Amino acid sequence: MAVGRPTRHADPVAGPGRYRMRDLIRESGLPRETIHYYLVEGLLQPAIKTGRNTALYTDDHLDRLRKIQELRERHFLPLKAIRAVLDGEVTEAKAFTPSQRDLIRQVGASLRGTLLDHSDSGVAAPVQQGRIPVADVRELEAAGLIQVHWQGDTPLLEPIDAEILESWTRLTESGISRERGFQPRHAVLYQRAIDRMVRAEIELFMERYSDAAGTDAAAVLEQALAHIERLIGALHRKTLLGFIEQLAAQGGARKGKADPR
């Protein structure tokens, strides 16, 4: 879907089937930053321009926002797959067979504590505002990397999202900082790679465990998770080192040709 300038429209007044941004936020339950991100990424059509600084949204925008959230929360689909479903490139039914989707739901229900909750209570954890800029929280939320429960201007996060935010914060403290031009949206490159990897991972797993009970498949996956994450980390380090060494070797070869001594 192409993203362009908002379409001009003569009707400047919000009414039935017409929403200002604040109305869309209220009706969808999504923050402004997330809706804006979906607009930029082309998951939503441009708004109807009604003035220099005003625009209206329609029931189609609201319905699409609700569908996006359903696909993300209930079917665990990444944004790329959601775009394909919404644009008719692939139907939701073709994403996985009914039996596979049922098995995925069973596995998800069994593994939720292992995958998401890193505390006994599972209570949302407050952001340490003195150390973590709220701007970073909002940008990570807008990029779809974390989900935030706002209490006024105070952000609360579930433990897994707090872990993501803490990891990002430590990354910035290591030198990957705004002063060097790095921003939370740059973390999306990892999310995109992970989306592709998880999709392929689930498809591979479903092929081999489609005849198993959900609890049995979940038990296997739970035992494998730590080893998978360790394998991914080792492969990442090895690939990064290999890439650096390859570039260094190419640079040395070019220098040798320029200076035959």
mmCIF file of C-alpha atoms in Angstrom:
data_model
loop_
_atom_site.group_PDB
_atom_site.id
_atom_site.type_symbol
_atom_site.label_atom_id
_atom_site.label_comp_id
_atom_site.label_asym_id
_atom_site.label_seq_id
_atom_site.Cartn_x
_atom_site.Cartn_y
_atom_site.Cartn_z
ATOM 1 C CA MET A 1 0.000 0.000 0.000
ATOM 2 C CA ALA A 2 1.503 3.310 -0.991
ATOM 3 C CA VAL A 3 1.799 6.030 1.597
ATOM 4 C CA GLY A 4 1.169 9.564 0.414
ATOM 5 C CA ARG A 5 -0.090 12.908 1.564
ATOM 6 C CA PRO A 6 -3.495 13.005 3.283
ATOM 7 C CA THR A 7 -6.385 13.181 0.810
ATOM 8 C CA ARG A 8 -8.185 16.542 0.767
ATOM 9 C CA HIS A 9 -11.879 16.450 1.654
ATOM 10 C CA ALA A 10 -14.474 19.172 1.932
ATOM 11 C CA ASP A 11 -16.096 17.997 5.175
ATOM 12 C CA PRO A 12 -14.191 19.560 8.117
ATOM 13 C CA VAL A 13 -16.474 18.237 10.844
ATOM 14 C CA ALA A 14 -16.100 14.948 12.690
ATOM 15 C CA GLY A 15 -19.337 12.999 12.992
ATOM 16 C CA PRO A 16 -20.705 9.492 12.504
ATOM 17 C CA GLY A 17 -18.020 7.503 10.742
ATOM 18 C CA ARG A 18 -15.548 10.401 10.997
ATOM 19 C CA TYR A 19 -12.876 10.610 13.690
ATOM 20 C CA ARG A 20 -10.268 13.116 14.709
ATOM 21 C CA MET A 21 -7.002 11.613 15.929
ATOM 22 C CA ARG A 22 -8.067 11.916 19.567
ATOM 23 C CA ASP A 23 -11.293 10.052 18.731
ATOM 24 C CA LEU A 24 -9.352 7.324 16.927
ATOM 25 C CA ILE A 25 -7.066 6.954 19.943
ATOM 26 C CA ARG A 26 -10.062 6.645 22.280
ATOM 27 C CA GLU A 27 -11.994 4.187 20.104
ATOM 28 C CA SER A 28 -9.048 1.955 19.204
ATOM 29 C CA GLY A 29 -7.291 2.059 22.582
ATOM 30 C CA LEU A 30 -3.980 2.608 20.787
ATOM 31 C CA PRO A 31 -1.559 5.466 21.469
ATOM 32 C CA ARG A 32 -0.990 8.214 18.919
ATOM 33 C CA GLU A 33 2.568 7.036 18.262
ATOM 34 C CA THR A 34 1.444 3.541 17.271
ATOM 35 C CA ILE A 35 -1.251 4.844 14.927
ATOM 36 C CA HIS A 36 1.253 7.237 13.363
ATOM 37 C CA TYR A 37 3.713 4.363 12.914
ATOM 38 C CA TYR A 38 1.055 2.292 11.122
ATOM 39 C CA LEU A 39 0.354 5.274 8.850
ATOM 40 C CA VAL A 40 4.036 5.713 8.016
ATOM 41 C CA GLU A 41 4.464 1.975 7.372
ATOM 42 C CA GLY A 42 1.452 1.936 5.037
ATOM 43 C CA LEU A 43 -0.732 -0.300 7.186
ATOM 44 C CA LEU A 44 -3.343 2.483 7.222
ATOM 45 C CA GLN A 45 -4.556 4.684 4.384
ATOM 46 C CA PRO A 46 -3.711 8.397 4.684
ATOM 47 C CA ALA A 47 -6.203 10.522 6.590
ATOM 48 C CA ILE A 48 -8.771 12.775 4.922
ATOM 49 C CA LYS A 49 -7.263 16.269 4.954
ATOM 50 C CA THR A 50 -9.795 18.861 6.127
ATOM 51 C CA GLY A 51 -7.525 21.810 6.747
ATOM 52 C CA ARG A 52 -3.921 22.885 7.009
ATOM 53 C CA ASN A 53 -3.442 21.153 10.363
ATOM 54 C CA THR A 54 -6.531 18.982 10.621
ATOM 55 C CA ALA A 55 -7.490 15.591 9.245
ATOM 56 C CA LEU A 56 -10.239 13.030 9.728
ATOM 57 C CA TYR A 57 -10.225 9.249 9.853
ATOM 58 C CA THR A 58 -13.060 6.878 8.951
ATOM 59 C CA ASP A 59 -14.643 3.653 10.134
ATOM 60 C CA ASP A 60 -12.283 1.889 7.721
ATOM 61 C CA HIS A 61 -9.295 3.223 9.665
ATOM 62 C CA LEU A 62 -10.818 2.109 12.965
ATOM 63 C CA ASP A 63 -11.757 -1.337 11.637
ATOM 64 C CA ARG A 64 -8.284 -1.820 10.214
ATOM 65 C CA LEU A 65 -6.649 -0.806 13.500
ATOM 66 C CA ARG A 66 -8.766 -3.342 15.371
ATOM 67 C CA LYS A 67 -7.907 -6.045 12.822
ATOM 68 C CA ILE A 68 -4.184 -5.283 13.114
ATOM 69 C CA GLN A 69 -4.352 -5.650 16.884
ATOM 70 C CA GLU A 70 -6.304 -8.892 16.608
ATOM 71 C CA LEU A 71 -3.765 -10.377 14.217
ATOM 72 C CA ARG A 72 -0.897 -9.310 16.457
ATOM 73 C CA GLU A 73 -2.355 -10.402 19.768
ATOM 74 C CA ARG A 74 -4.367 -13.514 18.856
ATOM 75 C CA HIS A 75 -2.464 -14.941 15.899
ATOM 76 C CA PHE A 76 1.086 -13.803 16.716
ATOM 77 C CA LEU A 77 1.618 -12.425 13.193
ATOM 78 C CA PRO A 78 4.409 -9.909 12.488
ATOM 79 C CA LEU A 79 3.579 -6.628 10.731
ATOM 80 C CA LYS A 80 4.805 -7.892 7.345
ATOM 81 C CA ALA A 81 2.424 -10.858 7.520
ATOM 82 C CA ILE A 82 -0.380 -8.607 8.784
ATOM 83 C CA ARG A 83 0.115 -6.302 5.800
ATOM 84 C CA ALA A 84 -0.154 -9.286 3.449
ATOM 85 C CA VAL A 85 -3.352 -10.487 5.138
ATOM 86 C CA LEU A 86 -4.978 -7.048 5.125
ATOM 87 C CA ASP A 87 -4.019 -6.341 1.514
ATOM 88 C CA GLY A 88 -5.359 -9.696 0.336
ATOM 89 C CA GLU A 89 -1.970 -11.087 -0.698
ATOM 90 C CA VAL A 90 -2.539 -14.037 1.609
ATOM 91 C CA THR A 91 -5.609 -15.037 3.559
ATOM 92 C CA GLU A 92 -5.531 -15.594 7.292
ATOM 93 C CA ALA A 93 -6.574 -19.193 6.647
ATOM 94 C CA LYS A 94 -3.497 -19.774 4.498
ATOM 95 C CA ALA A 95 -1.129 -18.481 7.154
ATOM 96 C CA PHE A 96 -1.517 -21.775 9.030
ATOM 97 C CA THR A 97 -3.968 -24.642 8.777
ATOM 98 C CA PRO A 98 -6.767 -24.746 11.396
ATOM 99 C CA SER A 99 -5.098 -27.652 13.184
ATOM 100 C CA GLN A 100 -1.758 -25.852 13.197
ATOM 101 C CA ARG A 101 -3.314 -22.675 14.558
ATOM 102 C CA ASP A 102 -5.021 -24.728 17.266
ATOM 103 C CA LEU A 103 -1.703 -26.348 18.189
ATOM 104 C CA ILE A 104 0.000 -22.940 18.239
ATOM 105 C CA ARG A 105 -2.676 -21.632 20.625
ATOM 106 C CA GLN A 106 -2.227 -24.656 22.908
ATOM 107 C CA VAL A 107 1.549 -24.263 22.913
ATOM 108 C CA GLY A 108 1.222 -20.520 23.527
ATOM 109 C CA ALA A 109 -1.111 -21.068 26.466
ATOM 110 C CA SER A 110 1.265 -23.618 28.004
ATOM 111 C CA LEU A 111 4.383 -21.535 27.432
ATOM 112 C CA ARG A 112 3.062 -18.087 28.258
ATOM 113 C CA GLY A 113 4.707 -18.041 31.662
ATOM 114 C CA THR A 114 8.019 -19.228 30.243
ATOM 115 C CA LEU A 115 7.981 -16.875 27.278
ATOM 116 C CA LEU A 116 6.598 -13.714 28.832
ATOM 117 C CA ASP A 117 6.633 -13.597 32.609
ATOM 118 C CA HIS A 118 10.013 -13.171 34.258
ATOM 119 C CA SER A 119 8.549 -12.506 37.699
ATOM 120 C CA ASP A 120 6.326 -14.415 40.068
ATOM 121 C CA SER A 121 3.596 -11.816 40.148
ATOM 122 C CA GLY A 122 3.515 -10.801 36.505
ATOM 123 C CA VAL A 123 2.546 -7.283 37.643
ATOM 124 C CA ALA A 124 3.479 -4.497 35.241
ATOM 125 C CA ALA A 125 6.813 -2.937 36.133
ATOM 126 C CA PRO A 126 7.189 0.883 36.283
ATOM 127 C CA VAL A 127 9.770 2.553 34.076
ATOM 128 C CA GLN A 128 12.731 4.111 35.857
ATOM 129 C CA GLN A 129 12.094 7.561 34.458
ATOM 130 C CA GLY A 130 15.275 9.036 35.888
ATOM 131 C CA ARG A 131 17.392 6.694 33.792
ATOM 132 C CA ILE A 132 15.175 5.756 30.855
ATOM 133 C CA PRO A 133 13.889 8.665 28.720
ATOM 134 C CA VAL A 134 10.137 8.542 28.236
ATOM 135 C CA ALA A 135 10.823 9.512 24.606
ATOM 136 C CA ASP A 136 12.563 6.157 24.161
ATOM 137 C CA VAL A 137 9.560 4.374 25.664
ATOM 138 C CA ARG A 138 7.196 6.103 23.251
ATOM 139 C CA GLU A 139 9.381 5.437 20.213
ATOM 140 C CA LEU A 140 9.810 1.753 21.051
ATOM 141 C CA GLU A 141 6.050 1.525 21.570
ATOM 142 C CA ALA A 142 5.323 3.283 18.271
ATOM 143 C CA ALA A 143 7.641 0.869 16.469
ATOM 144 C CA GLY A 144 5.657 -2.050 17.900
ATOM 145 C CA LEU A 145 8.594 -3.370 19.929
ATOM 146 C CA ILE A 146 6.941 -3.017 23.339
ATOM 147 C CA GLN A 147 3.428 -2.604 24.704
ATOM 148 C CA VAL A 148 2.884 0.084 27.325
ATOM 149 C CA HIS A 149 0.061 0.652 29.802
ATOM 150 C CA TRP A 150 -0.107 4.398 30.427
ATOM 151 C CA GLN A 151 -1.311 5.799 33.722
ATOM 152 C CA GLY A 152 -1.397 9.454 32.826
ATOM 153 C CA ASP A 153 2.169 10.205 31.793
ATOM 154 C CA THR A 154 3.546 7.226 33.712
ATOM 155 C CA PRO A 155 4.380 4.178 31.564
ATOM 156 C CA LEU A 156 3.936 0.681 33.002
ATOM 157 C CA LEU A 157 5.262 -2.407 31.264
ATOM 158 C CA GLU A 158 4.861 -6.121 31.622
ATOM 159 C CA PRO A 159 8.117 -7.877 32.628
ATOM 160 C CA ILE A 160 9.071 -8.983 29.090
ATOM 161 C CA ASP A 161 8.611 -5.454 27.729
ATOM 162 C CA ALA A 162 10.522 -4.036 30.706
ATOM 163 C CA GLU A 163 13.340 -6.440 29.811
ATOM 164 C CA ILE A 164 13.351 -5.191 26.204
ATOM 165 C CA LEU A 165 13.416 -1.593 27.403
ATOM 166 C CA GLU A 166 16.184 -2.340 29.901
ATOM 167 C CA SER A 167 18.216 -4.045 27.156
ATOM 168 C CA TRP A 168 17.764 -1.027 24.882
ATOM 169 C CA THR A 169 18.783 1.311 27.706
ATOM 170 C CA ARG A 170 21.949 -0.650 28.434
ATOM 171 C CA LEU A 171 22.679 -0.608 24.712
ATOM 172 C CA THR A 172 22.490 3.188 24.665
ATOM 173 C CA GLU A 173 24.715 3.344 27.752
ATOM 174 C CA SER A 174 27.318 1.242 25.927
ATOM 175 C CA GLY A 175 27.669 3.905 23.229
ATOM 176 C CA ILE A 176 24.822 3.050 20.835
ATOM 177 C CA SER A 177 23.305 6.404 21.720
ATOM 178 C CA ARG A 178 21.316 9.312 20.307
ATOM 179 C CA GLU A 179 24.504 11.375 20.347
ATOM 180 C CA ARG A 180 25.817 8.982 17.693
ATOM 181 C CA GLY A 181 22.580 9.110 15.736
ATOM 182 C CA PHE A 182 21.051 5.877 17.037
ATOM 183 C CA GLN A 183 17.339 5.918 17.854
ATOM 184 C CA PRO A 184 14.881 3.325 19.199
ATOM 185 C CA ARG A 185 13.411 2.848 15.708
ATOM 186 C CA HIS A 186 16.732 1.349 14.619
ATOM 187 C CA ALA A 187 15.954 -1.653 16.833
ATOM 188 C CA VAL A 188 13.289 -2.546 14.270
ATOM 189 C CA LEU A 189 16.006 -4.156 12.130
ATOM 190 C CA TYR A 190 16.335 -6.843 14.812
ATOM 191 C CA GLN A 191 12.568 -7.248 15.027
ATOM 192 C CA ARG A 192 12.299 -7.741 11.272
ATOM 193 C CA ALA A 193 15.003 -10.410 11.301
ATOM 194 C CA ILE A 194 13.361 -12.092 14.295
ATOM 195 C CA ASP A 195 9.937 -11.982 12.614
ATOM 196 C CA ARG A 196 11.310 -13.931 9.640
ATOM 197 C CA MET A 197 13.211 -16.334 11.864
ATOM 198 C CA VAL A 198 10.259 -17.059 14.179
ATOM 199 C CA ARG A 199 7.902 -17.587 11.254
ATOM 200 C CA ALA A 200 10.275 -20.140 9.702
ATOM 201 C CA GLU A 201 10.935 -21.652 13.132
ATOM 202 C CA ILE A 202 7.230 -22.176 13.844
ATOM 203 C CA GLU A 203 6.576 -23.599 10.383
ATOM 204 C CA LEU A 204 9.447 -26.075 10.855
ATOM 205 C CA PHE A 205 8.218 -27.011 14.319
ATOM 206 C CA MET A 206 4.610 -27.423 13.171
ATOM 207 C CA GLU A 207 5.652 -29.754 10.358
ATOM 208 C CA ARG A 208 7.275 -32.093 12.843
ATOM 209 C CA TYR A 209 4.895 -31.794 15.795
ATOM 210 C CA SER A 210 1.528 -31.395 14.075
ATOM 211 C CA ASP A 211 0.521 -34.869 15.320
ATOM 212 C CA ALA A 212 1.523 -34.202 18.941
ATOM 213 C CA ALA A 213 -0.574 -32.950 21.816
ATOM 214 C CA GLY A 214 -0.181 -29.273 22.632
ATOM 215 C CA THR A 215 1.238 -29.993 26.088
ATOM 216 C CA ASP A 216 3.826 -32.413 24.645
ATOM 217 C CA ALA A 217 4.911 -29.918 21.977
ATOM 218 C CA ALA A 218 5.091 -27.154 24.583
ATOM 219 C CA ALA A 219 7.276 -29.309 26.860
ATOM 220 C CA VAL A 220 9.758 -29.936 24.047
ATOM 221 C CA LEU A 221 9.849 -26.286 23.061
ATOM 222 C CA GLU A 222 10.274 -25.145 26.654
ATOM 223 C CA GLN A 223 13.352 -27.346 27.067
ATOM 224 C CA ALA A 224 14.732 -26.213 23.704
ATOM 225 C CA LEU A 225 14.281 -22.460 24.177
ATOM 226 C CA ALA A 226 17.434 -21.778 26.193
ATOM 227 C CA HIS A 227 19.520 -23.807 23.742
ATOM 228 C CA ILE A 228 17.964 -22.034 20.741
ATOM 229 C CA GLU A 229 18.706 -18.617 22.240
ATOM 230 C CA ARG A 230 22.280 -19.665 23.011
ATOM 231 C CA LEU A 231 22.677 -20.990 19.454
ATOM 232 C CA ILE A 232 21.337 -17.732 17.998
ATOM 233 C CA GLY A 233 23.736 -15.692 20.134
ATOM 234 C CA ALA A 234 26.740 -17.784 19.097
ATOM 235 C CA LEU A 235 25.765 -17.645 15.418
ATOM 236 C CA HIS A 236 25.316 -13.879 15.646
ATOM 237 C CA ARG A 237 28.772 -13.390 17.172
ATOM 238 C CA LYS A 238 30.407 -15.746 14.678
ATOM 239 C CA THR A 239 28.687 -14.120 11.692
ATOM 240 C CA LEU A 240 29.551 -10.615 12.896
ATOM 241 C CA LEU A 241 33.200 -11.541 13.417
ATOM 242 C CA GLY A 242 33.342 -13.272 10.021
ATOM 243 C CA PHE A 243 31.866 -10.214 8.311
ATOM 244 C CA ILE A 244 34.407 -7.902 9.979
ATOM 245 C CA GLU A 245 37.293 -10.200 9.069
ATOM 246 C CA GLN A 246 36.074 -10.411 5.472
ATOM 247 C CA LEU A 247 35.951 -6.621 5.183
ATOM 248 C CA ALA A 248 39.402 -6.328 6.768
ATOM 249 C CA ALA A 249 40.813 -8.874 4.319
ATOM 250 C CA GLN A 250 39.299 -7.026 1.372
ATOM 251 C CA GLY A 251 40.767 -3.767 2.634
ATOM 252 C CA GLY A 252 44.204 -5.389 3.021
ATOM 253 C CA ALA A 253 44.032 -6.800 -0.490
ATOM 254 C CA ARG A 254 43.206 -3.406 -1.979
ATOM 255 C CA LYS A 255 46.050 -1.782 -0.023
ATOM 256 C CA GLY A 256 48.456 -4.440 -1.267
ATOM 257 C CA LYS A 257 47.543 -3.724 -4.883
ATOM 258 C CA ALA A 258 47.973 0.007 -4.392
ATOM 259 C CA ASP A 259 51.346 -0.379 -2.602
ATOM 260 C CA PRO A 260 53.231 -3.369 -4.189
ATOM 261 C CA ARG A 261 56.125 -3.132 -1.712
#
